[in-house]
Amino acid sequence: MSIALIVILIVTASLILGPLAMMRPDPVQKNKENLRMLARASGVHYSIRNLPKQADEQDAPEPSPVYFAPPSETQNSASWMLVRTGYEHEIHFLGWWAWQGEARATDAELVVLKEHLKVLPESVRAISAGGKGVCVYWGEKGGEPVLQQILHLIGALKQAA
């Protein structure tokens, strides 16, 4: 066997196996997929949506992963949204959360929000409810414990609606 044949076999094998190895998901992608499957098993869906631009942002934010429960037939259609701001201010809800638009949460939803927002990590960027269901915009950081907090929040907001 000549050296040239060995080199050709090595190059051929790497041309075949290289792209196959690159198509495998990395551990971060596997973790995100696992989180999405756990959410789906709980009846919570996943999508990518855009957040509104905040006053302190120069550019529009990147699209964000959203975990949401579809709206129920009895859920009101007035949609409200709370977005975490980059600064604390007394006019914000609980200091860090800014209302988007004119609609506000019901009294029952406010009780749930006051209980849950204080313990949510910064990777949760926004929460909304209304015609599109109950949505939590989450950067998918913190793993399964944060997912469980989000699932609990979504369930509590659905019951309150």
Coordinates of C-alpha atoms in Angstrom, one line a residue:
M1 CA 0.0 0.0 0.0
S2 CA 1.4 3.3 -1.0
I3 CA 1.4 6.5 1.0
A4 CA -0.7 8.2 -1.6
L5 CA -3.5 5.6 -1.2
I6 CA -3.4 6.0 2.6
V7 CA -3.7 9.8 2.2
I8 CA -6.6 9.5 -0.3
L9 CA -8.4 7.1 2.1
I10 CA -7.9 9.5 5.1
V11 CA -9.1 12.5 3.0
T12 CA -12.1 10.6 1.7
A13 CA -13.1 9.4 5.2
S14 CA -12.8 13.0 6.6
L15 CA -14.9 14.4 3.7
I16 CA -17.7 11.9 4.6
L17 CA -17.5 11.9 8.4
G18 CA -16.7 15.6 8.9
P19 CA -20.1 17.0 7.7
L20 CA -21.9 14.2 9.6
A21 CA -20.2 15.1 12.8
M22 CA -21.1 18.8 12.3
M23 CA -24.8 18.0 11.9
R24 CA -25.0 16.5 15.4
P25 CA -26.5 18.9 17.9
D26 CA -24.1 20.2 20.6
P27 CA -24.9 19.8 24.3
V28 CA -26.5 23.3 24.5
Q29 CA -28.8 22.5 21.6
K30 CA -29.7 19.2 23.2
N31 CA -30.5 20.9 26.5
K32 CA -32.8 23.4 24.8
E33 CA -34.6 20.6 22.9
N34 CA -35.0 18.7 26.2
L35 CA -36.5 21.8 27.8
R36 CA -38.9 22.3 24.9
M37 CA -40.0 18.6 25.1
L38 CA -40.6 18.9 28.9
A39 CA -42.7 22.0 28.3
R40 CA -44.7 20.3 25.5
A41 CA -45.4 17.4 27.8
S42 CA -47.0 19.9 30.2
G43 CA -49.2 21.4 27.5
V44 CA -47.0 24.5 27.0
H45 CA -45.9 25.3 23.4
Y46 CA -42.7 27.0 22.1
S47 CA -42.1 29.6 19.5
I48 CA -39.9 32.5 18.6
R49 CA -41.4 36.0 18.8
N50 CA -40.2 39.6 18.8
L51 CA -40.2 41.8 21.9
P52 CA -41.1 45.5 21.6
K53 CA -38.2 48.0 21.6
Q54 CA -37.7 49.6 25.0
A55 CA -36.9 53.3 25.6
D56 CA -33.4 52.5 26.8
E57 CA -32.6 50.3 23.8
Q58 CA -31.0 51.7 20.6
D59 CA -31.8 48.7 18.4
A60 CA -34.8 46.4 18.4
P61 CA -34.2 43.3 20.5
E62 CA -33.4 40.0 18.9
P63 CA -36.3 37.5 18.5
S64 CA -36.8 35.7 21.8
P65 CA -37.9 32.1 22.7
V66 CA -41.4 32.1 24.0
Y67 CA -43.1 29.4 26.1
F68 CA -46.9 29.8 25.9
A69 CA -50.1 28.2 26.8
P70 CA -52.7 28.7 24.0
P71 CA -55.7 30.9 25.0
S72 CA -58.7 29.3 26.5
E73 CA -62.2 30.0 25.1
T74 CA -63.1 32.0 28.3
Q75 CA -59.9 34.1 28.3
N76 CA -60.4 37.8 27.7
S77 CA -59.0 39.2 24.5
A78 CA -57.5 42.4 26.1
S79 CA -53.8 41.6 25.8
W80 CA -51.3 43.0 28.3
M81 CA -47.5 42.7 28.4
L82 CA -44.9 43.3 31.0
V83 CA -41.3 43.7 29.9
R84 CA -38.3 43.6 32.2
T85 CA -36.3 46.8 31.9
G86 CA -32.6 47.4 32.2
Y87 CA -33.1 49.9 35.0
E88 CA -35.2 50.1 38.2
H89 CA -37.8 52.9 38.4
E90 CA -40.6 53.7 40.7
I91 CA -43.1 54.0 37.9
H92 CA -42.4 50.4 36.8
F93 CA -44.4 47.4 38.2
L94 CA -42.4 46.0 41.1
G95 CA -39.5 48.3 40.1
W96 CA -38.2 46.5 37.0
W97 CA -41.2 45.6 34.9
A98 CA -42.7 48.1 32.4
W99 CA -46.3 47.8 31.0
Q100 CA -46.6 47.8 27.2
G101 CA -49.7 49.5 25.9
E102 CA -52.8 50.5 27.7
A103 CA -54.1 47.1 28.8
R104 CA -53.3 45.9 32.4
A105 CA -53.6 42.6 34.1
T106 CA -56.7 41.8 36.2
D107 CA -56.6 41.9 40.0
A108 CA -56.3 38.1 40.1
E109 CA -53.4 38.2 37.6
L110 CA -51.7 41.0 39.6
V111 CA -51.7 38.8 42.7
V112 CA -50.0 36.0 40.7
L113 CA -47.5 38.4 39.1
K114 CA -46.5 39.9 42.5
E115 CA -45.9 36.4 43.9
H116 CA -43.8 35.1 40.9
L117 CA -42.0 38.0 39.4
K118 CA -39.7 38.6 42.4
V119 CA -38.2 35.1 42.1
L120 CA -37.9 34.8 38.3
P121 CA -34.3 35.1 36.9
E122 CA -33.2 37.8 34.6
S123 CA -33.3 35.4 31.7
V124 CA -37.1 35.9 31.7
R125 CA -37.5 39.0 29.6
A126 CA -41.3 39.5 29.4
I127 CA -44.7 38.1 30.3
S128 CA -48.0 38.6 28.4
A129 CA -51.5 37.3 28.5
G130 CA -54.6 37.8 26.4
G131 CA -55.6 36.8 22.9
K132 CA -52.4 34.9 22.2
G133 CA -52.6 33.0 25.5
V134 CA -50.2 33.3 28.4
C135 CA -46.7 33.8 27.2
V136 CA -43.3 33.9 28.9
Y137 CA -40.3 35.3 26.9
W138 CA -37.4 33.3 28.3
G139 CA -33.7 33.1 27.2
E140 CA -33.7 29.4 28.1
K141 CA -31.0 29.9 30.7
G142 CA -31.1 28.2 34.1
G143 CA -32.2 24.8 32.9
E144 CA -35.0 22.7 34.3
P145 CA -35.5 24.5 37.6
V146 CA -36.3 27.8 35.8
L147 CA -38.5 25.9 33.4
Q148 CA -40.5 24.6 36.3
Q149 CA -40.9 28.1 37.7
I150 CA -42.2 29.3 34.3
L151 CA -44.6 26.4 33.9
H152 CA -46.0 27.1 37.4
L153 CA -46.3 30.8 36.5
I154 CA -48.1 30.0 33.2
G155 CA -50.5 27.7 35.0
A156 CA -51.3 30.2 37.7
L157 CA -51.9 33.0 35.2
K158 CA -54.2 30.7 33.2
Q159 CA -56.2 30.0 36.3
A160 CA -56.4 33.6 37.2
A161 CA -57.6 34.7 33.8

